[in-house]
Each structure stands twice: as structure tokens, then as C-alpha cells.
mmCIF file of C-alpha atoms in Angstrom:
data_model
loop_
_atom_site.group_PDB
_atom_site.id
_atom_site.type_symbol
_atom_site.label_atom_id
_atom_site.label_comp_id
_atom_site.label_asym_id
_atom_site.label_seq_id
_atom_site.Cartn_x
_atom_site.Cartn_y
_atom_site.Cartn_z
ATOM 1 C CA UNK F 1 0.000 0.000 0.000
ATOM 2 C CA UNK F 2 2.797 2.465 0.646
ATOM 3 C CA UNK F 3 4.002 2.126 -3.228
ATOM 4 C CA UNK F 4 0.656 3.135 -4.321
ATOM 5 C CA UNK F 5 0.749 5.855 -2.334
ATOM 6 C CA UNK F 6 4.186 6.530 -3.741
ATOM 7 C CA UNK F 7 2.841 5.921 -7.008
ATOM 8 C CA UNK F 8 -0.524 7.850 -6.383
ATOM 9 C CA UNK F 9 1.679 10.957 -4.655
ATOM 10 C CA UNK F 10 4.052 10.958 -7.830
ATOM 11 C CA UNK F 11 0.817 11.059 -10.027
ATOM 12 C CA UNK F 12 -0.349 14.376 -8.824
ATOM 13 C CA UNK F 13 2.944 15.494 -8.575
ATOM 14 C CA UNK F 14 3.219 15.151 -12.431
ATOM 15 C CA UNK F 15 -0.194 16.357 -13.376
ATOM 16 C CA UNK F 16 0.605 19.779 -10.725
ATOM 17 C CA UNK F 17 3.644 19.568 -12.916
ATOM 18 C CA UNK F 18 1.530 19.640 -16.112
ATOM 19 C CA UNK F 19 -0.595 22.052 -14.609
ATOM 20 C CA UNK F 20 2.280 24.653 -13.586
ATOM 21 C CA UNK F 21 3.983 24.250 -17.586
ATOM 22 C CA UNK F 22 0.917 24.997 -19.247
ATOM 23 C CA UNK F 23 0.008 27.792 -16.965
ATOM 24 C CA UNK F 24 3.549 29.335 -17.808
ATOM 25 C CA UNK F 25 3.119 28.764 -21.220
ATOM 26 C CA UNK F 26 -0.359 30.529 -21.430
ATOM 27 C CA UNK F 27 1.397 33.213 -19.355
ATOM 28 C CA UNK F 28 4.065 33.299 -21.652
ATOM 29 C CA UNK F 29 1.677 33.324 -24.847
ATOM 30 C CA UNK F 30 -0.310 36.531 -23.374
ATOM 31 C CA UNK F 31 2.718 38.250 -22.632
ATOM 32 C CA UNK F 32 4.161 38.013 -25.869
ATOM 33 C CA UNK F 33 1.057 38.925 -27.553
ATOM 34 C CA UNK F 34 0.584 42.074 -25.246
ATOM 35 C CA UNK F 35 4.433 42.769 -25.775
ATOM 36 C CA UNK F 36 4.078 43.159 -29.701
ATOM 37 C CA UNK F 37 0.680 44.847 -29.741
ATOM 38 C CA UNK F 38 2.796 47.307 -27.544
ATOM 39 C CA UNK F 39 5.348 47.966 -29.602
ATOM 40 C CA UNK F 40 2.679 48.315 -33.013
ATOM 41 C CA UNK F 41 1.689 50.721 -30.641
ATOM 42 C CA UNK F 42 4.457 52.854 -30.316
ATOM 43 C CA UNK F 43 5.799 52.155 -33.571
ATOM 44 C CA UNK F 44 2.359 53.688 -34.802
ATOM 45 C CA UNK F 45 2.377 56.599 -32.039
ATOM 46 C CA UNK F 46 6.308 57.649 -32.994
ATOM 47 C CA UNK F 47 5.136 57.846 -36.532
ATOM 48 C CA UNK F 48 2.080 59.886 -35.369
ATOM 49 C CA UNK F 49 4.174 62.057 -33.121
ATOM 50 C CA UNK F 50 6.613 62.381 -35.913
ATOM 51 C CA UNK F 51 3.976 63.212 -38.435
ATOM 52 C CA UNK F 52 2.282 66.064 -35.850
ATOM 53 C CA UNK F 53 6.094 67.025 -35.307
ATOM 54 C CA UNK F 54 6.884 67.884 -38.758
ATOM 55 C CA UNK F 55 3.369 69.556 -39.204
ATOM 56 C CA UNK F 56 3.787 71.760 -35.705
ATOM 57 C CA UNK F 57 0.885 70.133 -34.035
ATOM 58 C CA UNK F 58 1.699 69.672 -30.670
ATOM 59 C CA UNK F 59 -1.733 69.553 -30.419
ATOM 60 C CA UNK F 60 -2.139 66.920 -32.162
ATOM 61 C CA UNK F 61 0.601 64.939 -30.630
ATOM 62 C CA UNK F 62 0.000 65.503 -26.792
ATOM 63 C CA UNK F 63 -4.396 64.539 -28.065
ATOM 64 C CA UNK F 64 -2.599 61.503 -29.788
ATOM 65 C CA UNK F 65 -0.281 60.540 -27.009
ATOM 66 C CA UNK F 66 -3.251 61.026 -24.846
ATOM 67 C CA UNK F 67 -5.243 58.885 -26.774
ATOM 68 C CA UNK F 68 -2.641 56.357 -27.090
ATOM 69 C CA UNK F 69 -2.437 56.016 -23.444
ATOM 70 C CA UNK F 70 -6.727 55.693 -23.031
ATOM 71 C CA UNK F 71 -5.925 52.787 -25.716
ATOM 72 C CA UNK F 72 -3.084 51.477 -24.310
ATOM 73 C CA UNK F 73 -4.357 51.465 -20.595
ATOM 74 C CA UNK F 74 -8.225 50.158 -22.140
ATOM 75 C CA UNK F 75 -6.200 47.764 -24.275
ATOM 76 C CA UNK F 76 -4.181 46.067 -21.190
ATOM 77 C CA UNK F 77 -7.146 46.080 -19.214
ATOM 78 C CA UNK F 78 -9.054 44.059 -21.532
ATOM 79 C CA UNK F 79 -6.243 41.634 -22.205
ATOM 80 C CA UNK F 80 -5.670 41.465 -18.347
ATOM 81 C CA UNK F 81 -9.206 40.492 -17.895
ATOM 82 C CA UNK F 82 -9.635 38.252 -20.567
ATOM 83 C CA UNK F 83 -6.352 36.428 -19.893
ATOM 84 C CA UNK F 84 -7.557 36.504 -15.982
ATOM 85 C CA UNK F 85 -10.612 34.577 -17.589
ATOM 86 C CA UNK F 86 -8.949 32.368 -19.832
ATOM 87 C CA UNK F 87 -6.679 31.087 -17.331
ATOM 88 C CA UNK F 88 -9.816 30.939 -14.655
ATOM 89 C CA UNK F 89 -11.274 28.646 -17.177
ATOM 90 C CA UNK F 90 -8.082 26.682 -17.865
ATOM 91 C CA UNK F 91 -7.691 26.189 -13.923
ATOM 92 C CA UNK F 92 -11.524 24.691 -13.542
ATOM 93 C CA UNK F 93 -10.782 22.596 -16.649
ATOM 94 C CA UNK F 94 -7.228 21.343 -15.422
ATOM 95 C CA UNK F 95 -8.758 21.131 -11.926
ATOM 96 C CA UNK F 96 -11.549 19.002 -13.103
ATOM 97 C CA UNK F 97 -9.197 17.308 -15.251
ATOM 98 C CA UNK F 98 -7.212 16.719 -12.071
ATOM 99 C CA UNK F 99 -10.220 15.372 -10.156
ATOM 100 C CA UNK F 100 -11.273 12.802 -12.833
ATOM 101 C CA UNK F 101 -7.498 11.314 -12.704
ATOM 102 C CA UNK F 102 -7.308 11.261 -8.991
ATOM 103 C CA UNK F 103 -10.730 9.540 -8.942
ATOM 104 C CA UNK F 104 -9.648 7.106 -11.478
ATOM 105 C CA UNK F 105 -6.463 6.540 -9.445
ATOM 106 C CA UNK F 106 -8.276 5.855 -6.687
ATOM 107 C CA UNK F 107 -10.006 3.554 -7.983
ATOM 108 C CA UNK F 108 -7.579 1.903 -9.602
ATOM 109 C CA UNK F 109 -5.791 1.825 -6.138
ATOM 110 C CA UNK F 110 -8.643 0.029 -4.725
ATOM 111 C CA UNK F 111 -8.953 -2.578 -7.359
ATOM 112 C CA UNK F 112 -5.657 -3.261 -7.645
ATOM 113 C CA UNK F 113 -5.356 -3.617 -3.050
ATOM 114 C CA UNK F 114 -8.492 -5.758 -3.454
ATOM 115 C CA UNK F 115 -6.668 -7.897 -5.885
ATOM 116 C CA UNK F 116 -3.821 -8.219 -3.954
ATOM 117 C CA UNK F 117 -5.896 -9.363 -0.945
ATOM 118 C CA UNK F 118 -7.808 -11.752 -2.712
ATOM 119 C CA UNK F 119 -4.693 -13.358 -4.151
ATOM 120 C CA UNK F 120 -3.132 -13.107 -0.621
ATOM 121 C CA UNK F 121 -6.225 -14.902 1.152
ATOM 122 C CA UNK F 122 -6.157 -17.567 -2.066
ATOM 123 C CA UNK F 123 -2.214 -18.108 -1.824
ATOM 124 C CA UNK F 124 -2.713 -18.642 2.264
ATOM 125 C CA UNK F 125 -5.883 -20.768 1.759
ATOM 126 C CA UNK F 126 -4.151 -22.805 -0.288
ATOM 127 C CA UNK F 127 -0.865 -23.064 1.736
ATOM 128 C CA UNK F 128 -3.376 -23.968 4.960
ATOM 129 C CA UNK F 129 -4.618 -26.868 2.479
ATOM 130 C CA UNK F 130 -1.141 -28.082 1.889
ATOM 131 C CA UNK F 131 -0.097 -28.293 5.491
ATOM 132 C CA UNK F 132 -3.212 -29.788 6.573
ATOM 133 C CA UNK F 133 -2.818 -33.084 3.670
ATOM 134 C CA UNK F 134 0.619 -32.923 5.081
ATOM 135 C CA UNK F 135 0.204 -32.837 8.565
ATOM 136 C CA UNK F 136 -2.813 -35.562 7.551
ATOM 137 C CA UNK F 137 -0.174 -37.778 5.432
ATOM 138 C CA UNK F 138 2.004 -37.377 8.403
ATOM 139 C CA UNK F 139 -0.462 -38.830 11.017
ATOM 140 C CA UNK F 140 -1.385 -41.521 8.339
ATOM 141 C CA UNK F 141 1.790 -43.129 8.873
ATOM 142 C CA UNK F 142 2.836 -42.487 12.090
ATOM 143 C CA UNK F 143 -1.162 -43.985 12.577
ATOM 144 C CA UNK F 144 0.081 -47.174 10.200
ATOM 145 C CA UNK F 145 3.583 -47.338 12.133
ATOM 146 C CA UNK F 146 1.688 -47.201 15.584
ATOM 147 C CA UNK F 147 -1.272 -49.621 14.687
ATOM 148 C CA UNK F 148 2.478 -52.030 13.132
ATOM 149 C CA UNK F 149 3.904 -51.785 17.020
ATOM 150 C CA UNK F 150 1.172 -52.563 18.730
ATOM 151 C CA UNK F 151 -0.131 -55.554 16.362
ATOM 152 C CA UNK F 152 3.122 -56.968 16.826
ATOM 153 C CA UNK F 153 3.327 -56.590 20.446
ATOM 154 C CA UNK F 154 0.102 -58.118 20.713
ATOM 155 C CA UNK F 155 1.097 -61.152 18.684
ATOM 156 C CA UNK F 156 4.394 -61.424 21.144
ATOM 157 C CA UNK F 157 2.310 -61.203 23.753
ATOM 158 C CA UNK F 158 -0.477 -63.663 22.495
ATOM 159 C CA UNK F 159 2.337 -66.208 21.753
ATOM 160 C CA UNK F 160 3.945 -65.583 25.008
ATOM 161 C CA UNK F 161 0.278 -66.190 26.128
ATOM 162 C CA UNK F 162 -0.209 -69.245 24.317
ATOM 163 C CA UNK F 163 3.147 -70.443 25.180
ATOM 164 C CA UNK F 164 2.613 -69.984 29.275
ATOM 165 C CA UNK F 165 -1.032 -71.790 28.420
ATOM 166 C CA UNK F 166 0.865 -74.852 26.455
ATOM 167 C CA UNK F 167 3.396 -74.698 29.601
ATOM 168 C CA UNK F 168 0.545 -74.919 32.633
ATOM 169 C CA UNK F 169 -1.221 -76.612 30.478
ATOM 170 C CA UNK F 170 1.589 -79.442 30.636
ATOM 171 C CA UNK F 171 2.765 -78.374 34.065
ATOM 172 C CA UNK F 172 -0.873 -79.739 34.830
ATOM 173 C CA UNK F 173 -0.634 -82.778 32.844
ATOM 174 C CA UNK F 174 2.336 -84.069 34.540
ATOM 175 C CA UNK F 175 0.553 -83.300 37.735
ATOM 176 C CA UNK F 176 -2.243 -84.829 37.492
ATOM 177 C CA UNK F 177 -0.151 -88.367 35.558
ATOM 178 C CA UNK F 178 1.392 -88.282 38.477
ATOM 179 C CA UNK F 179 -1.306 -87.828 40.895
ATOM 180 C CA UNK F 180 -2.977 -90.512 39.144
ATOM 181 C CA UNK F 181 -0.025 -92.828 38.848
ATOM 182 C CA UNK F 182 -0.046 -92.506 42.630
ATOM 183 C CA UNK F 183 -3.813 -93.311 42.634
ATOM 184 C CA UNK F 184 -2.498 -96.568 41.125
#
């Protein structure tokens, strides 16, 4: 479980990652864009101020440096906005993004754990199965070996039996041909 957390932990990393590039990128874009618009800009408002120069309109030039700024400031204030917008919209989109791939992680995570416990109960099961037909095998012969002794000690001691019984059994033959050869 700790390397999918690993695992899960290095995911997001990558996709904040992801997230932080294209951010910077998108940044990067706007900037560039606003950059060069500024400059057409100026190149435009040099030629105008050169233009109301060469004419003696200083008029003309401080109303057209005026207006340049009202452009320029109305100009960055809709690209500020709209790139505040676009990248509000790129944020929900990555963050939902981001949500769907941590929920599919997740689950992923949980199917891949309950696999793994499955297979662990199934590999243990199994090994408890082994060691019970071995432990059973086991007791089957030391069972066999056992019931071996004690058949044989019970023969020795049924032909010790039978061999006492033949002895008496002559020990009182002899007594009683001799108590009837005394008889006699």
C-alpha cells in the first residue's frame, strides 16, 4: 500500500507539474502577444508624433499621445481580464481534469489492493490446504507405524500367552499323571 501511495503521490505530482507548464506557457503566450501589440503601438504613435512634429501640431501629438495612453491602458485592461478569464477557465478545466485522474487513481488503487488481498487470502488458503494433507499424510503413517507396534506386540504377547497356556497346560498334565499314577 505504501508504493501506491508513492505511485498515487508521484501522479499528482506530475499532473501539478503539467498544470504549472501549461500555466507558464499561457502566461508566456499573453505576454508576448501584449508585448508586440505594444510595440505596433508605439511604432504607430512615434510615426504619429513624428507626423504632428513635422506639421507643428503639438496639439495633435499631446491629443494623440493622450489617446494612445486611453488605448493602451483600455487595451491592457481588456487583455488582463480576458487572460484573468482564460486562465480561470483553464484552472476549472485542469482542476476538473485533475479530479477525474485522482478519482480514477483511486479507484484503480482500490482494485488493484483488493486484488492483492484476494490473491493473498487464495495463496494462504491454499498453503493452509497443503499443510493440513501434510500434517494428515504425516499422522497416516505415524497412525500405520503405531497400529504395526502394537499388532506386533500383541502377537508377542499372544504367543507368550499361548506359550505360558501350552506350559501350565503341561505343568498340569504331569501333575495330574502323576497324581494318578499314585492313585495306582
Amino acid at each position: 500500500r505504501k508504493d501506491l501511495a508513492s505511485d498515487f503521490n508521484d501522479k499528482i505530482a506530475q499532473i501539478q507539474e503539467e498544470n504549472d507548464r501549461q500555466l507558464n506557457l499561457e502566461l508566456t503566450r499573453r505576454t508576448d502577444m501584449l508585448r508586440k501589440e505594444h510595440e505596433k503601438e508605439m511604432k504607430n504613435l512615434r510615426r504619429d508624433v513624428q507626423t504632428g512634429m513635422d506639421s507643428s501640431a503639438d496639439d495633435r501629438v499631446k491629443f494623440l499621445i493622450a489617446a494612445h495612453e486611453d488605448d493602451m491602458k483600455r487595451l491592457q485592461y481588456e487583455l488582463e481580464n480576458e487572460a484573468a478569464i482564460n486562465l480561470q477557465t483553464e484552472l476549472n478545466n485542469v482542476n476538473e481534469k485533475h479530479i477525474m485522474e485522482l478519482e480514477s487513481l483511486r479507484t484503480e488503487l482500490l482494485a488493484v489492493s483488493d486484488e492483492k488481498i484476494k490473491r493473498a487470502q487464495s495463496e494462504a488458503n491454499l498453503k493452509r490446504i497443503e499443510d493440513m494433507k501434510s500434517a494428515t499424510e504425516k499422522l497416516k503413517k505415524e497412525h500405520a507405524a503405531e497400529i504395526n507396534r502394537i499388532r506386533a506386540e500383541n502377537e508377542q504377547m499372544a504367543n507368550m500367552s499361548l506359550n505360558e497356556s501350552v506350559e501350565m497346560l503341561r505343568a498340569n498334565q504331569r501333575q495330574e499323571l502323576e497324581r494318578l499314577r499314585s492313585d495306582k
